[in-house]
Coordinates of C-alpha atoms in Angstrom, one line a residue:
Chain A
M7 CA 42.3 2.3 3.6
D8 CA 40.2 -0.8 3.6
T9 CA 37.9 0.3 6.4
L10 CA 37.6 3.7 4.7
S11 CA 36.4 2.3 1.4
T12 CA 33.8 0.0 3.1
G13 CA 32.6 2.9 5.1
R14 CA 32.1 4.9 2.0
L15 CA 30.4 2.0 0.3
S16 CA 28.0 1.5 3.2
R17 CA 27.3 5.2 3.2
R18 CA 26.4 5.0 -0.5
A19 CA 24.2 2.0 0.2
A20 CA 22.5 4.0 3.0
R21 CA 21.9 6.9 0.7
A22 CA 20.4 4.7 -2.0
R23 CA 18.2 3.0 0.5
R24 CA 17.0 6.4 1.9
F25 CA 16.4 7.6 -1.7
A26 CA 14.2 4.6 -2.4
I27 CA 12.3 4.8 0.9
T28 CA 11.6 8.5 0.5
L29 CA 10.4 7.9 -3.1
V30 CA 7.9 5.3 -2.0
L31 CA 6.7 7.3 1.0
A32 CA 6.3 10.5 -1.0
A33 CA 4.3 8.7 -3.6
L34 CA 2.2 7.1 -0.9
L35 CA 1.6 10.5 0.7
W36 CA 0.6 12.1 -2.6
W37 CA -1.8 9.2 -3.2
V38 CA -3.3 9.6 0.3
L39 CA -3.8 13.4 -0.1
A40 CA -4.8 13.7 -3.7
G41 CA -6.0 10.3 -4.9
H42 CA -4.4 7.9 -7.4
A43 CA -5.7 9.7 -10.5
S44 CA -3.4 12.6 -9.9
L45 CA -0.3 10.5 -9.2
L46 CA 1.0 10.7 -12.8
S47 CA 0.5 14.5 -13.2
P48 CA 3.7 16.4 -13.9
L49 CA 3.5 18.3 -10.7
A50 CA 3.2 15.0 -8.6
V51 CA 6.1 13.4 -10.4
L52 CA 8.2 16.6 -9.9
A53 CA 7.3 16.8 -6.2
I54 CA 7.9 13.1 -5.5
L55 CA 11.2 13.1 -7.4
G56 CA 12.3 16.3 -5.7
A57 CA 11.6 14.9 -2.3
A58 CA 13.7 11.8 -3.1
V59 CA 16.5 13.7 -4.7
S60 CA 16.8 16.1 -1.8
T61 CA 17.7 13.2 0.5
L62 CA 20.9 12.7 -1.6
F63 CA 22.1 16.1 -0.4
L64 CA 21.1 16.0 3.3
P65 CA 23.6 14.6 5.8
L66 CA 23.2 11.0 6.9
G67 CA 22.1 10.4 10.5
R68 CA 23.3 7.5 12.5
P69 CA 22.1 4.5 10.5
F70 CA 19.5 2.3 12.1
R71 CA 17.1 -0.5 11.1
L72 CA 13.6 -1.1 12.3
S73 CA 12.8 -4.5 13.4
L74 CA 9.5 -5.4 11.7
S75 CA 8.8 -8.3 13.9
A76 CA 9.0 -6.1 17.0
L77 CA 6.7 -3.4 15.6
P78 CA 3.3 -5.0 16.4
G79 CA 4.3 -5.5 20.0
F80 CA 5.5 -1.9 20.2
A81 CA 2.3 -0.6 18.6
A82 CA 0.2 -2.5 21.2
Y83 CA 2.4 -1.2 24.0
F84 CA 2.2 2.3 22.7
L85 CA -1.6 2.3 22.3
R86 CA -2.0 0.8 25.8
A87 CA 0.3 3.5 27.3
S88 CA -1.5 6.3 25.4
V89 CA -4.8 5.2 26.7
A90 CA -3.5 4.9 30.2
G91 CA -1.7 8.3 30.0
G92 CA -4.8 10.0 28.7
V93 CA -7.2 8.5 31.2
D94 CA -4.7 9.2 34.0
V95 CA -4.4 12.9 33.2
A96 CA -8.1 13.3 32.5
R97 CA -9.0 11.8 35.8
R98 CA -6.6 14.2 37.6
A99 CA -7.8 17.2 35.7
L100 CA -11.5 16.5 36.3
S101 CA -11.4 15.3 39.9
P102 CA -12.3 18.1 42.3
A103 CA -9.4 17.2 44.6
M104 CA -7.0 17.4 41.6
P105 CA -4.4 14.9 43.0
L106 CA -1.0 16.1 41.8
K107 CA 2.4 15.7 43.3
P108 CA 4.6 17.1 40.6
G109 CA 8.4 16.9 40.6
F110 CA 11.5 16.2 38.5
V111 CA 13.1 12.9 38.0
S112 CA 16.6 12.2 36.5
Y113 CA 17.1 9.2 34.3
T114 CA 20.3 8.0 32.7
T115 CA 19.5 6.3 29.4
E116 CA 21.5 3.6 27.7
L117 CA 20.3 4.5 24.2
P118 CA 22.9 5.9 21.8
H119 CA 22.2 9.4 20.4
G120 CA 20.2 9.4 17.2
A121 CA 16.8 8.3 16.0
A122 CA 16.2 5.9 18.9
L123 CA 16.9 8.5 21.6
T124 CA 14.8 11.2 19.9
F125 CA 12.0 8.6 19.6
F126 CA 12.4 7.7 23.3
M127 CA 12.0 11.3 24.4
A128 CA 9.0 11.9 22.2
I129 CA 7.2 8.8 23.6
I130 CA 8.0 9.7 27.2
S131 CA 5.7 12.6 26.9
L132 CA 2.8 10.3 26.0
L133 CA 3.3 7.8 28.8
P134 CA 1.2 8.2 31.9
G135 CA 2.5 11.1 34.0
T136 CA 5.8 11.7 32.4
L137 CA 7.2 14.6 30.2
S138 CA 10.7 14.8 28.8
V139 CA 12.2 18.2 29.7
R140 CA 15.9 18.2 29.0
L141 CA 18.7 16.0 27.8
E142 CA 22.3 16.6 28.9
G143 CA 24.6 13.9 27.5
R144 CA 22.7 10.8 28.5
L145 CA 21.1 12.3 31.6
L146 CA 17.4 12.9 30.9
T147 CA 15.3 15.2 33.1
V148 CA 11.7 14.1 33.2
H149 CA 8.9 16.0 34.8
V150 CA 6.3 13.8 36.5
L151 CA 2.7 14.5 37.5
D152 CA 2.9 12.3 40.5
T153 CA 6.2 11.3 42.1
R154 CA 4.5 8.3 43.8
L155 CA 4.1 6.6 40.4
P156 CA 6.7 3.9 39.5
I157 CA 8.5 6.2 37.1
E158 CA 11.8 4.4 36.9
T159 CA 10.1 1.1 36.0
S160 CA 8.0 2.5 33.2
L161 CA 11.0 4.4 31.7
T162 CA 13.1 1.2 31.8
D163 CA 10.2 -0.6 30.2
L164 CA 9.9 1.9 27.4
E165 CA 13.6 1.8 26.8
T166 CA 13.5 -2.0 26.5
H167 CA 10.7 -1.7 24.0
I168 CA 12.6 0.8 21.9
T169 CA 15.9 -1.2 21.8
R170 CA 13.8 -4.1 20.4
V171 CA 12.4 -1.9 17.6
F172 CA 15.4 0.2 16.7
I173 CA 18.5 -1.8 15.8
M174 CA 21.2 0.9 15.8
A175 CA 24.2 0.2 13.6
P176 CA 27.6 1.4 14.9
R177 CA 28.6 4.7 13.4
P178 CA 30.0 4.3 9.9
G179 CA 33.8 4.4 10.2
G180 CA 33.9 2.5 13.5
A181 CA 34.0 5.2 16.2
A182 CA 31.0 4.9 18.5
Chain B
M17 CA -24.6 -0.3 14.4
I18 CA -21.5 1.3 13.0
D19 CA -23.1 4.7 13.4
V20 CA -23.7 4.1 17.1
L21 CA -20.2 2.9 17.6
S22 CA -18.8 5.8 15.7
I23 CA -20.8 8.3 17.8
I24 CA -19.7 6.7 21.0
L25 CA -16.1 6.8 20.0
I26 CA -16.2 10.5 18.9
A27 CA -18.1 11.5 22.0
A28 CA -15.5 9.7 24.2
G29 CA -12.8 11.6 22.3
L30 CA -14.6 14.9 23.0
V31 CA -14.6 14.1 26.7
F32 CA -10.9 13.8 26.7
F33 CA -10.5 17.1 24.8
A34 CA -12.7 18.7 27.5
A35 CA -10.6 17.1 30.2
G36 CA -7.4 18.3 28.6
T37 CA -8.8 21.8 28.5
A38 CA -9.9 21.5 32.1
G39 CA -6.3 20.5 33.0
L40 CA -4.9 23.4 31.0
L41 CA -7.1 25.8 33.0
R42 CA -6.8 24.1 36.5
F43 CA -3.2 22.8 36.7
P44 CA -0.8 25.0 38.6
D45 CA 2.3 25.4 36.3
V46 CA 3.5 25.2 32.8
Y47 CA 4.8 21.5 33.1
T48 CA 1.6 20.1 34.5
R49 CA -0.4 22.0 31.9
L50 CA 1.7 20.4 29.2
H51 CA 0.9 17.0 30.6
A52 CA -2.8 17.7 30.3
L53 CA -2.5 19.0 26.7
T54 CA -0.3 16.3 25.1
K55 CA -1.8 13.2 26.7
A56 CA -5.5 14.1 26.8
D57 CA -5.5 15.5 23.3
N58 CA -3.5 12.5 21.9
L59 CA -6.1 10.1 23.2
G60 CA -9.0 12.4 22.4
L61 CA -8.0 12.8 18.8
G62 CA -7.1 9.1 18.6
L63 CA -10.7 8.3 19.5
V64 CA -12.2 10.8 17.1
V65 CA -10.0 9.4 14.3
L66 CA -11.0 5.9 15.2
G67 CA -14.7 6.9 15.2
L68 CA -14.3 8.4 11.7
L69 CA -12.1 5.4 10.5
I70 CA -14.9 2.9 10.9
R71 CA -17.2 5.1 8.7
A72 CA -14.6 5.6 5.9
D73 CA -15.5 4.0 2.6
A74 CA -12.1 3.8 0.9
L75 CA -8.5 3.1 1.7
A76 CA -7.1 6.6 0.9
P77 CA -9.3 8.5 3.4
M78 CA -8.4 6.0 6.1
F79 CA -4.7 6.6 5.5
K80 CA -5.4 10.3 5.6
L81 CA -7.1 10.1 9.0
V82 CA -4.3 8.1 10.4
L83 CA -1.8 10.5 8.9
V84 CA -3.6 13.4 10.6
W85 CA -3.3 11.6 13.9
A86 CA 0.3 10.8 13.4
L87 CA 1.3 14.3 12.4
V88 CA -0.5 15.8 15.5
L89 CA 1.3 13.3 17.7
V90 CA 4.7 14.2 16.2
A91 CA 4.0 18.0 16.4
G92 CA 2.5 17.7 19.9
A93 CA 5.5 15.7 21.3
A94 CA 8.0 18.1 19.7
A95 CA 6.2 21.3 20.7
C96 CA 5.7 20.0 24.2
H97 CA 9.3 19.2 24.6
L98 CA 10.4 22.6 23.3
V99 CA 8.1 24.4 25.6
A100 CA 9.2 22.4 28.6
Q101 CA 12.9 22.8 27.7
R102 CA 12.5 26.6 27.3
A103 CA 10.6 26.8 30.6
W104 CA 13.4 24.9 32.3
T105 CA 16.3 27.0 31.0
R106 CA 14.5 30.2 31.8
L107 CA 13.5 29.3 35.4
D108 CA 16.9 27.7 36.0
G109 CA 18.7 30.8 34.9
E110 CA 16.6 33.0 37.1
D111 CA 17.2 30.8 40.1
E112 CA 20.9 30.6 39.8
S113 CA 21.9 34.0 38.5

């Protein structure tokens, strides 16, 4: 009984936090798109409140926390990887010889299902030469432009970066 | 000075867009073409946005530019994965059935 009530309590706290975050982000978005003068118009207030209230009815995902101290490091890593990825593919596309050695690589990820894994799969597609194709359980199929590249190392590298940024809480209620 | 830097950044961005399109036309199959599109356009748009950012005169338009880039990144990554997954299941099914 005790674990059940704390689980319910943490769910309520998670909802309240998500409500507040959505409220702030929606207001920020409105300000960015329409300027601060329109922020107090009835339509803006309605839209912002509506966005925040709608989170109260949507199901909760697996809770996670972002580590703010790890974010700058990740941003630097992401920008570096984006540039490397873009330059790499542009070079291959423009070179007359078009050096490609495409193939599929399987990778077993340690990340739990949820936001971190979704994020991992999205970022893979922006790294040099890799593209996430399919996820079965924890087995990820990745398409690579050049199988001679050190794919395994760069995926492990990305995974380490993501575990630093996403601090995944255990599923509310205990079962992992 | 800022104008020159801005033009250099935007022109560099356009080079990557062109390279991405070249890849789309030249690469042999659907997966490799997706590589060309997502990565080259991400970097190309990033450079164009950067070139426009340094000319922006207020905070709100700067956020707007970064927001455009972020939304294109999210949409690009999601669409790319969906196309790749669809291609995989279709080809897989044809091979094995």
